[in-house]
Each structure stands twice: as C-alpha cells, then as structure tokens.
Amino acid sequence: MSIRQTDQPTIPDAPATGNTINQLDWDLLWERFGIAVVTVVIWLIAGLTTPGFANTDNLVSVLRQSAFVGVSAVGMTIAIIAGAFDLSVGSTQALCAWAAVSVAKLAGVFPAFAVAVTLGGIVGLCNGFLVSLVRIPAFIATLGTMFLVNGLTYIVTNGQTARFSGKPFVWWGNGQVMGLPVPSLVFLGCALVGVAILHRTSFGRFVYAIGSNREAANVAGVPIVKTTILIFVVVGLFTGLGAMLLGARLYSAGPGLEPGFELNVIATVVLGGTRLAGGRGSMLGTVAAAILFATLANLLNLNHVDAFVQRVVVGLVLLLALSVEGVRRRLAEYWTKQAARTSQASQPVREDQL
Amino acid sequence: MKNLTRTSKLLLSIFALIFTATCLTQNSAAQGSAKKKIGFSVYDMQYGFFQEMEKGTREAAQAAGYDYVLVDQKSSESTMVSATQDLINQGISALIISPFKPDALGPIVDAAKEKKIPVVIDDIGGGGTDYDVIVISDNEKGGILAAEYIDSVLKSRPNNSKKVASITCEPSAVYAARRNAGFEKRIKELGYQVVATLSGNSKQEEGYRVAKDILSAHPDVAAIFSCNDPMAVGAAQAIADSGKSGVKDVLVVGFNADEIALQAIKAGQMGATIQQVPREMGKMTVDLATKLMNGEKPQYSKADKREVYVPVNLITAKEAEALLKK
Amino acid sequence: MLLIVCGAFTILSRQFLTPGNLLNVCTSASVVAIVGLGMTLAIASGNFDLSVGSTAAFAGCVTMSLVQRIGVAPAILAGLATGASVGLINGLIVTELGVPAFIATLGMLTIVRGAALIYTGGRDIYLYGQTQYKILSSGFAPVLLALALAFVLWFVLQHTRFGRHILATGSNAASARRVGVRTSLVLLGVFSIVGATAALSGLVLSAQVLTGNGRLATGLELSAIAVVVLGGTPLTGGKASISGTVLGSVLVAVINNGLNLLNISIFYQNVTLGLLLLGAIALEALGHRRTKQLTTP
C-alpha cells in the first residue's frame, strides 16, 4: 500500500484541477471525521425512526458499552499508527480483568486498578521485547503471546471465574456521573490522553515517524527499539485499564473472557479511520467507531433483527465503511479521466492504487 | 491543520448537544401498550438446545397473550450484559434469561430490580444473585445417570475393561462441567477407571479428533461420556471410522438429547444421551413469570435457593424412537 | 524441530508410534494443511484471509444439504464452488474496493458465518450411513488430498507464470504492476484458491462427523496462519514455503495428539502452542539475524 502524502504542494491554478484538490481534501476529511459524522447521523436517524432508541437509559447504555472496547482501542490506535498491532489484547484483558476483580475483593478499588494496569503493562513489555529485541514480527509475536496468556490465565485461575459485587468497585463499570456512564468518561479521558501522547510528546512524534517510514526514522535517529517497546507497553496499560472497567461492569471476570476481542478492537481502530499501513490516524475516529459499533448492536437488538442476520449486518457495515474510500477513489479516477479528456490541461495521473 | 482540530471540537459539541437534547425531550418511560412484554435473553441460538428452549418460551409467551422480545448473547458475557440491558430498557414486564455466564448476572439482576422487573433464570446457573426463581436441570445428576447406565450395560459384558473416558465442554462452560464431574465421581465409585479427561471445546469435529486420540491411547476403553451431544456424535463417528461400534464396543453417552443424537441412538451408533427438556423449561419460565408479574410466589423445589427442578432423563434406543416421532 | 517433538512423544507414550495413531495425526494435520496451503499462497501474495473458518463451515453446510438431492460428487463440487466464490468476493473487496485484506476478510468472517447459520436455520444437517461422502475423510483420503494439493501448489508457485506473479505481487505490488503483472487478477485468483481450499477443509471435516452446521471450524483461520508461520513463510510476502506449511501442520497435529495421549489438561495445551509458536519463530529470527521488518505486513 503506497503511503499518500498528507501535505501535497498546492497545485497551482491549473484549470479544472478543482477536482484534484477536492479529492485530496475529501480523503483527509473522511478519514478524520467520516465515522464521527456517520455516527451522529445514525443517532439522528435512529432517534427518529427506532422506538426506544432515544431515551436516556438506552443512550446511556450504548455509551457505556462502547467504552470497554474503546479504552483498549485508544492504545491500539497508537500501535497501528506506528504500523504494528497487538493480537494479544483479548487474552490480556481476560487476565487483567480477573486480577482486578480478585484484588478488588481482597484489597479494594485502587489496588485493583493498579494491579490490572500493571499486569497489562507487563504483557505489553513482553510483546515489545519480542518484537524489538528478538525481532519477531508483531503479528506472530502477539499471536503467540495471545495463546500463552490465554493458557496462563486458565492455569492461574484453574478455569474459575472471580466474582465481586462490592459497590465502590462496580461503580466504575456501572455508575453514572451527571447522567453519563463512568466507563465512558474514563474512555473519553483515555482518548484525550492518547491525543496528548501523540501530539505533545516526542514519543508521539517517533510513533508517527516509525509508522510513516521506518527506515527513514531509523536513519534520522529515532530510538526504534525503545519506542517499539513503549508502544506495546502503552497498549497493555490501556488494555489493563479497560479490563478493570469490564470486570467492574460484569461484577466478574474469568479466563476466556470475550474471545475475539482483539479483532473487535482492531476493527474499531480501522473503522475510525486509522489505516493499517500506519503513519496517520484519528483518535476521534476511534472514539466514534467504538460508539458506532455499540450503537449498531443496540439498534439491531431494538429492531429485533434475527441473531444470525445480525452477524451479516455487522460485517457488512465494517466492509461498507471501509469501502467508501475505495469507491470514492474509483469514481474520482473516472471523473479525472473524463476531465482529462475534455479539458486541455494535462492532469498528473496519480499512482493511487492500493 | 488548525481548522481540523476546530472542526473536531465542533463535531463533538454537536454530538453533545444532540445527546442532551434527546435526553431532555424523551423520558425513560416505556411506550405505553396494553399487552405485557416478556423479554428472553438466550445463551446462543447456534445450539439446538437453545433453539428448542427459545421455541418453548416464545410459544408459551404468545399463547399467554404477551409481547415477546428476544436477544441473543452469542456466547459472550459482555453481549449478555449489554443485550439484556437493551431488553430491560425496552420496558419489559418480566425478564427470562438463560445466561452464558451466570457469574456476570450481577449487573443485570440489579438493573432489573431497579425497575421492579422479575427475573426468571432458565438453566445454566444463578451466579449467586438475587433472581426471583431459577429453573434448573440437575447437571450433576445427569452425569450420575450416565455413569449408572454405563455400568448397567458394561456389567454384563464379558471382557469389561472397566476403563472409561470423559470428554468435556469448552473450559469456560463451568456449569456444564458439572456433568463430567458428576459422571467421573460416580463411575469411580462403581469401580471404573477414568483413563482420560479431554476437552473437545464443545465442538463436534473436536469430539471426533479427541475420541480418535482416546482410542489410540487406550484401545481397550469401554465407554465414553461426552458433555454434549455434538461431541458425542463426533466421537461416535470416530469410533465407527475405527471399525468399532459406538454401542457394542465403546459405549458412547452424550448429553442434551439433541436431534442428531437421537437419530444416532436410533441408528445404533451411540448408546444413550441424557435428556434435558428445554422446550418444557421454556414454558415453565413463562408460567413462573406470569405468577411473578401477578405478585404470586412460585412453588420452589428448593425454597432457600429459589430453585425449581427439572428432571433429567436417560434416553436410550427405545425412548429415542418415541421422541423423534414427536 | 519436528523430529525432537516426535521423539519426545514416542518415549512418553507407548501409543504414539502405532500405525493407527500416526494415521490420526496425519489426518488431523491434513485438515489444517489443506487450508494452510491456500493460506500460504495468500500470505505469499502479501495478504491474509481471516474468513477461512466461516467459508469452511458454509461450504460444509452447502454440500451436506445437497448430497442427498444431487449426489455426492456434484455436491462436493458445489461446496468447492461455494468456497471459491466466497474467496472471489474477498478478492474483489480487496482489489476493487481497496479494503485491506485483514479487514476485508475480518468483515467477511462474520458475514459468511451468519450466512451459513441463515442457510441452515441454525440446525444441523446429519446424514447417517452416508458412506459415499465419507470417502473424503476415511483412511488415507485426507492425507492424499493434502499431499496432492501441496504438490499442485508447489508446482504452480515454482513453474508457472501465475505462481511467479503471486510472488512478485507479494514482494512489491507496485513494482510488479510496473512490469506488467496484472496484480488485481492475480489476487482474485489467489483468494479464490484460498476459498476453495477452505471449502475442501470444511468438506473433510463435515465428512468426518457427517454433519453440516454453521458452527463448524470456528477458529480455523488462526490455526491456518499459525502453521504457515511455523512453516517459515514470511508474513511480509514474496516467498512461500509449501513444505514448511505441511511440516508445520504435522508439528501442530503431533503436539495436540501427544498432549491428548498423555491426558494433559487443555489449559496447558494453549500455553504449549503459544510457546511453540514463539519459540520456533525466535529460533529462526535469532538464527538469521537479518533485519526483518517489525511492522505489519
């Protein structure tokens, strides 16, 4: 997949190249805001057409549900911008959630939070180590860690689920502050932290650099090894936090919690506009995508869509959203060819294939 | 790219506005309707067992004149909580749930209680929560029945190796695991040796693979008990493929009384299965829900745990024939 | 590595080296190998296919539902065609709509699974005594199928233009296009093949248990990718190791079988698989000490 420039030198007033400039803007706009806009629109339409959607309880529930995948997706966004991804977040989540619930039972909320986040960080450290020092490609390394952590969780817990319903703990998953669900506020906070990390720290700059062009970054002196390890640690930390929230929401957690979670997280990030090729991303998109998925599940239930059909719909939405760019590009190519044929000015034919 | 950040802020504020607007203009009260609504949250519609349960629940609810809403947990506890929450938010008058993970019932029961919605649990487990009533088939008893059946058949066989194997469901199905636990305990009491306890991950093709491995490791194994029917049928196929009989050589017993198992039993490919009665259980839950909605107390089999028992039955060839005809 | 593991199990379990058991191992290896071989092609071309499990299930359902109506052989063909069609759709989404393969097949994973469930209405299709169809899974058939497929694909990759185009697309699609390789067509072909091999796996599985249902082969995609990786085909594309995939499948099958023979709890089986995967790759990575790309394919 070719890396496309975000900062094209402005093409001087060539006639009928309005198309070209517009194409560029549209792409970027769609990537950054597309999903957010879609989510808002869907909320509007659903509010008007689906009975039961637009009431407080339901909306709160939808927002709440989006947070659990969302928190982990914040970390994953950073990873994908750097061009890596982490398949082990599902297993990590199970382990951390179980730890959080167990510790909360024994020692209270804050220790639970500390343990969950730390565990996540440790797994992230292992991943980072495997990827940067042992030089295993991220896909395989995290695939292996996924199996490992999964098995370990079963062994440590002996297959049993931990349960705890202490009010201060479960408030983190079920409570509300000023009408908004607590996990969603945490999610929002994480997203803001994520944005800050990406745009205000040197680490963030390195992430973008590695994602855009690893070789160049290396040559330019970016500390690749340290950054890579840190990336995976960040993913692990966020996952651990999200895990604690989930454990609080469910009043319980055990091995085998949410198989397929990692794919949901990756799908959320990609749906949000961050491309797998790396180099750029949209945290706003991730937030919107998380909310969109939760909204979709909710709407499907409210409209009593058959469970088997639901699976098809969810997959279709994912594909549809990601095809928009491709379809638009096809159309643009077509129009560009037309314009080139009719106008005198020769347009630069861009190599904009995959 | 300053205008882009400004645009994001703009979008976020639009979003927030819409959210607050809808909150203020809508109240959380349900749509007023004359009919009462029953919500059923089911474990996973991919399985025959739950399809039967759903059918029973739906037919009973509709017969009683209720509106009926269904959500599928798709074998995920996170979906269980969110989908059931969707039900609760739709203004149901009673909640029937067959929980994927009873341990995660806490938030659901709390949310239901807050809205004064009675909670009826259909099988699997109660998770130690404050449900109103649970209809439960005795998994452990089922395992014991299987053990006793196997013993009764093998006793009369001349070269009874007294070796049996146990195939378990996926590790996270802790309530189904009671079947194997009950089986193994009883069969050991009866003087047998459990040579292998392996997991088939509740999948049919893995039941096949695991059974083949069991046969390799212990060619003289006399019986196999499987935690569910798909795996049992898979195991029976494996035995058939090895040139043996799932009845005469290695006695295969399953659990659930799924249609494929009944057919297999009838065709002489496997020995027996333990029947749960999901359809009846579905109906029972609706009756119980009605009672609860009318403010009556249900009749418990075990009052302190608010349990209503449903018997499990051993199904062998002759019963299988009759069941299939129904 | 394979030899060490086999040796260990031979010592630990008397039953390991018996012909019956070895046949079992080869059979279960073949099932994964068949789809793994297809996946090798996909990875060599620089893509993934996460939907193979669902495709396998769908094809299994289609075939099982048709066996009694149109006969065994036509039903098998129908199943394979179903798989190839799903693969073709995957390919179209990737080439025409520009969706990255990872996401495209991720979406298709749920779509096809849902389709399989809708097609069967969630019910199982069980065909007792269907001895003809059983041919697919009895005796040496799966092994032969896998070996034949391996040979065919190896031949294609080494000695045909198509094969060379696949590898070219995998190493650098843009350069390939510049020298005239019709990458879109190549990818369509690759995905269709992947779909067909997935279908074949599904058919063998459903023949083993003589049942078609929508739940078949969940998680097959991860096993397939794992054996390809174990076999040494790099995720970055451009190279393919057919023999590696076959050996990888055998290794995984041996481990699963061995652990079962020794009656080891499932908890440890996952840990073993993870360690195995990491260990094998680490060995290879440390052994070569080349600068590998750390980023995603």
PDB file of C-alpha atoms in Angstrom, chain A residues 6-7 28-29 32-33 36-37 39-40 43-44 47 51-52 54-63 65 68 154 159-163 165 167 170 174 179-181 188 246 248-259 284 287 291 297-299 301-302 304-305 307-308 310-311, chain B residues 1 3-5 7-9 11-12 14-15 18-19 22-29 31 37 44-47 51 68-72 74-79 81-86 89-90 100-108 110-111 115 126-129 170-172 174-175:
ATOM      1  CA  THR A   6      -0.933  14.441   3.506  1.00  0.00           C
ATOM      2  CA  ASP A   7       0.763  17.654   2.570  1.00  0.00           C
ATOM      3  CA  LEU A  28      -8.458  13.516   4.637  1.00  0.00           C
ATOM      4  CA  LEU A  29     -11.800  14.790   5.837  1.00  0.00           C
ATOM      5  CA  ARG A  32     -10.592  12.141  10.179  1.00  0.00           C
ATOM      6  CA  PHE A  33     -14.250  12.867  10.555  1.00  0.00           C
ATOM      7  CA  ALA A  36     -17.854  10.673  13.573  1.00  0.00           C
ATOM      8  CA  VAL A  37     -20.262  12.210  11.108  1.00  0.00           C
ATOM      9  CA  THR A  39     -22.279   8.119  13.939  1.00  0.00           C
ATOM     10  CA  VAL A  40     -24.028  11.404  14.545  1.00  0.00           C
ATOM     11  CA  TRP A  43     -28.019   8.628  16.017  1.00  0.00           C
ATOM     12  CA  LEU A  44     -30.299  11.217  14.494  1.00  0.00           C
ATOM     13  CA  GLY A  47     -33.695   8.602  17.277  1.00  0.00           C
ATOM     14  CA  PRO A  51     -38.732   3.421  19.095  1.00  0.00           C
ATOM     15  CA  GLY A  52     -36.839   3.068  22.273  1.00  0.00           C
ATOM     16  CA  ALA A  54     -33.770   7.957  22.024  1.00  0.00           C
ATOM     17  CA  ASN A  55     -34.440   7.516  25.674  1.00  0.00           C
ATOM     18  CA  THR A  56     -31.889   8.286  28.341  1.00  0.00           C
ATOM     19  CA  ASP A  57     -31.480   4.760  29.614  1.00  0.00           C
ATOM     20  CA  ASN A  58     -30.782   3.396  26.198  1.00  0.00           C
ATOM     21  CA  LEU A  59     -28.334   6.060  25.137  1.00  0.00           C
ATOM     22  CA  VAL A  60     -26.506   5.752  28.413  1.00  0.00           C
ATOM     23  CA  SER A  61     -26.324   2.020  27.882  1.00  0.00           C
ATOM     24  CA  VAL A  62     -24.933   2.445  24.380  1.00  0.00           C
ATOM     25  CA  LEU A  63     -22.287   4.886  25.524  1.00  0.00           C
ATOM     26  CA  GLN A  65     -20.974  -0.362  26.162  1.00  0.00           C
ATOM     27  CA  PHE A  68     -14.825  -1.318  27.069  1.00  0.00           C
ATOM     28  CA  TYR A 154      -6.696 -20.706  32.705  1.00  0.00           C
ATOM     29  CA  GLY A 159     -10.734 -22.229  34.975  1.00  0.00           C
ATOM     30  CA  GLN A 160     -12.816 -20.450  37.597  1.00  0.00           C
ATOM     31  CA  THR A 161     -14.372 -17.049  37.299  1.00  0.00           C
ATOM     32  CA  ALA A 162     -13.824 -14.496  40.009  1.00  0.00           C
ATOM     33  CA  ARG A 163     -16.838 -12.630  41.272  1.00  0.00           C
ATOM     34  CA  SER A 165     -20.058  -7.073  43.642  1.00  0.00           C
ATOM     35  CA  LYS A 167     -20.398  -1.205  45.354  1.00  0.00           C
ATOM     36  CA  VAL A 170     -18.683  -1.993  40.362  1.00  0.00           C
ATOM     37  CA  ASN A 174     -21.991   0.646  36.151  1.00  0.00           C
ATOM     38  CA  GLY A 179     -26.021  11.219  33.804  1.00  0.00           C
ATOM     39  CA  LEU A 180     -23.049   9.987  31.830  1.00  0.00           C
ATOM     40  CA  PRO A 181     -21.753   6.482  32.407  1.00  0.00           C
ATOM     41  CA  LEU A 188     -13.029   9.948  26.894  1.00  0.00           C
ATOM     42  CA  LEU A 246     -15.166  -4.524  32.201  1.00  0.00           C
ATOM     43  CA  ALA A 248     -16.490  -3.914  37.265  1.00  0.00           C
ATOM     44  CA  ARG A 249     -19.310  -3.847  34.741  1.00  0.00           C
ATOM     45  CA  LEU A 250     -19.773  -7.589  34.833  1.00  0.00           C
ATOM     46  CA  TYR A 251     -19.179  -7.961  38.555  1.00  0.00           C
ATOM     47  CA  SER A 252     -16.938 -10.839  37.482  1.00  0.00           C
ATOM     48  CA  ALA A 253     -14.199 -11.970  35.172  1.00  0.00           C
ATOM     49  CA  GLY A 254     -12.507 -15.161  34.232  1.00  0.00           C
ATOM     50  CA  PRO A 255     -10.423 -16.869  31.573  1.00  0.00           C
ATOM     51  CA  GLY A 256     -11.934 -16.928  28.131  1.00  0.00           C
ATOM     52  CA  LEU A 257     -13.468 -13.509  28.627  1.00  0.00           C
ATOM     53  CA  GLU A 258     -14.623 -12.229  25.248  1.00  0.00           C
ATOM     54  CA  PRO A 259     -12.825 -14.294  22.647  1.00  0.00           C
ATOM     55  CA  LEU A 284     -11.640  10.998  17.231  1.00  0.00           C
ATOM     56  CA  VAL A 287     -13.941   7.114  19.702  1.00  0.00           C
ATOM     57  CA  ILE A 291     -19.682   4.314  19.773  1.00  0.00           C
ATOM     58  CA  ALA A 297     -25.513  -3.717  18.217  1.00  0.00           C
ATOM     59  CA  ASN A 298     -28.123  -1.796  20.123  1.00  0.00           C
ATOM     60  CA  LEU A 299     -30.131  -0.879  17.030  1.00  0.00           C
ATOM     61  CA  ASN A 301     -31.488  -5.600  19.090  1.00  0.00           C
ATOM     62  CA  LEU A 302     -34.079  -2.848  19.278  1.00  0.00           C
ATOM     63  CA  HIS A 304     -35.465  -7.354  16.692  1.00  0.00           C
ATOM     64  CA  VAL A 305     -33.162  -8.426  13.934  1.00  0.00           C
ATOM     65  CA  ALA A 307     -29.319 -13.158  15.563  1.00  0.00           C
ATOM     66  CA  PHE A 308     -27.851 -14.826  12.507  1.00  0.00           C
ATOM     67  CA  GLN A 310     -27.045  -9.575  12.891  1.00  0.00           C
ATOM     68  CA  ARG A 311     -23.714 -11.179  12.165  1.00  0.00           C
TER      69      ARG A 311
ATOM     70  CA  MET B   1      -4.226  21.828  10.471  1.00  0.00           C
ATOM     71  CA  ASN B   3      -9.177  24.162  11.249  1.00  0.00           C
ATOM     72  CA  LEU B   4      -9.290  20.406  11.559  1.00  0.00           C
ATOM     73  CA  THR B   5      -8.988  20.475  15.333  1.00  0.00           C
ATOM     74  CA  THR B   7     -13.842  21.056  13.305  1.00  0.00           C
ATOM     75  CA  SER B   8     -13.386  18.142  15.675  1.00  0.00           C
ATOM     76  CA  LYS B   9     -14.346  20.296  18.585  1.00  0.00           C
ATOM     77  CA  LEU B  11     -18.425  17.951  15.888  1.00  0.00           C
ATOM     78  CA  LEU B  12     -18.005  16.896  19.477  1.00  0.00           C
ATOM     79  CA  ILE B  14     -22.837  18.974  18.102  1.00  0.00           C
ATOM     80  CA  PHE B  15     -22.752  15.419  19.346  1.00  0.00           C
ATOM     81  CA  ILE B  18     -27.860  16.115  20.338  1.00  0.00           C
ATOM     82  CA  PHE B  19     -27.295  13.833  23.282  1.00  0.00           C
ATOM     83  CA  THR B  22     -32.656  13.803  23.232  1.00  0.00           C
ATOM     84  CA  CYS B  23     -32.256  13.197  26.929  1.00  0.00           C
ATOM     85  CA  LEU B  24     -34.319  16.200  27.810  1.00  0.00           C
ATOM     86  CA  THR B  25     -37.058  15.612  25.332  1.00  0.00           C
ATOM     87  CA  GLN B  26     -37.526  11.936  25.919  1.00  0.00           C
ATOM     88  CA  ASN B  27     -38.307  10.311  29.174  1.00  0.00           C
ATOM     89  CA  SER B  28     -37.222   6.863  30.054  1.00  0.00           C
ATOM     90  CA  ALA B  29     -40.726   5.515  30.359  1.00  0.00           C
ATOM     91  CA  GLN B  31     -44.096   3.027  25.251  1.00  0.00           C
ATOM     92  CA  LYS B  37     -43.927  -7.663  27.211  1.00  0.00           C
ATOM     93  CA  ASP B  44     -26.688 -18.696  21.910  1.00  0.00           C
ATOM     94  CA  MET B  45     -29.104 -19.534  19.156  1.00  0.00           C
ATOM     95  CA  GLN B  46     -26.464 -21.542  17.333  1.00  0.00           C
ATOM     96  CA  TYR B  47     -27.225 -24.551  19.501  1.00  0.00           C
ATOM     97  CA  GLN B  51     -33.335 -23.167  19.801  1.00  0.00           C
ATOM     98  CA  TYR B  68     -42.250 -11.282  23.113  1.00  0.00           C
ATOM     99  CA  VAL B  69     -38.770  -9.906  22.536  1.00  0.00           C
ATOM    100  CA  LEU B  70     -35.623 -11.954  22.038  1.00  0.00           C
ATOM    101  CA  VAL B  71     -31.937 -11.129  22.267  1.00  0.00           C
ATOM    102  CA  ASP B  72     -29.035 -13.481  21.589  1.00  0.00           C
ATOM    103  CA  LYS B  74     -23.892 -15.081  21.140  1.00  0.00           C
ATOM    104  CA  SER B  75     -21.807 -16.880  23.771  1.00  0.00           C
ATOM    105  CA  SER B  76     -20.334 -13.661  25.117  1.00  0.00           C
ATOM    106  CA  GLU B  77     -20.787 -12.389  28.655  1.00  0.00           C
ATOM    107  CA  SER B  78     -20.223  -8.846  27.553  1.00  0.00           C
ATOM    108  CA  THR B  79     -23.004  -9.172  24.995  1.00  0.00           C
ATOM    109  CA  VAL B  81     -24.984  -7.830  29.799  1.00  0.00           C
ATOM    110  CA  SER B  82     -25.427  -5.261  27.043  1.00  0.00           C
ATOM    111  CA  ALA B  83     -28.123  -7.105  25.124  1.00  0.00           C
ATOM    112  CA  THR B  84     -30.101  -7.872  28.254  1.00  0.00           C
ATOM    113  CA  GLN B  85     -29.750  -4.240  29.230  1.00  0.00           C
ATOM    114  CA  ASP B  86     -31.327  -3.426  25.874  1.00  0.00           C
ATOM    115  CA  ASN B  89     -34.609  -0.605  28.603  1.00  0.00           C
ATOM    116  CA  GLN B  90     -37.455  -1.586  26.331  1.00  0.00           C
ATOM    117  CA  PHE B 100     -23.998 -17.571  29.158  1.00  0.00           C
ATOM    118  CA  LYS B 101     -22.038 -16.631  32.246  1.00  0.00           C
ATOM    119  CA  PRO B 102     -24.105 -16.736  35.419  1.00  0.00           C
ATOM    120  CA  ASP B 103     -21.263 -15.018  37.247  1.00  0.00           C
ATOM    121  CA  ALA B 104     -21.936 -11.888  35.242  1.00  0.00           C
ATOM    122  CA  LEU B 105     -25.619 -11.780  36.150  1.00  0.00           C
ATOM    123  CA  GLY B 106     -24.972  -9.251  38.882  1.00  0.00           C
ATOM    124  CA  PRO B 107     -25.437  -6.060  36.877  1.00  0.00           C
ATOM    125  CA  ILE B 108     -28.440  -7.492  35.064  1.00  0.00           C
ATOM    126  CA  ASP B 110     -29.520  -5.178  39.801  1.00  0.00           C
ATOM    127  CA  ALA B 111     -30.759  -3.271  36.774  1.00  0.00           C
ATOM    128  CA  LYS B 115     -37.135  -1.303  37.507  1.00  0.00           C
ATOM    129  CA  GLY B 126     -27.866 -18.298  39.041  1.00  0.00           C
ATOM    130  CA  GLY B 127     -24.493 -16.839  39.805  1.00  0.00           C
ATOM    131  CA  GLY B 128     -25.419 -16.288  43.401  1.00  0.00           C
ATOM    132  CA  THR B 129     -27.547 -13.296  42.545  1.00  0.00           C
ATOM    133  CA  GLU B 170     -15.115 -25.786  26.487  1.00  0.00           C
ATOM    134  CA  PRO B 171     -13.236 -24.791  29.627  1.00  0.00           C
ATOM    135  CA  SER B 172     -15.325 -21.675  30.227  1.00  0.00           C
ATOM    136  CA  VAL B 174     -18.197 -24.269  34.186  1.00  0.00           C
ATOM    137  CA  TYR B 175     -21.779 -25.344  34.761  1.00  0.00           C
TER     138      TYR B 175
END
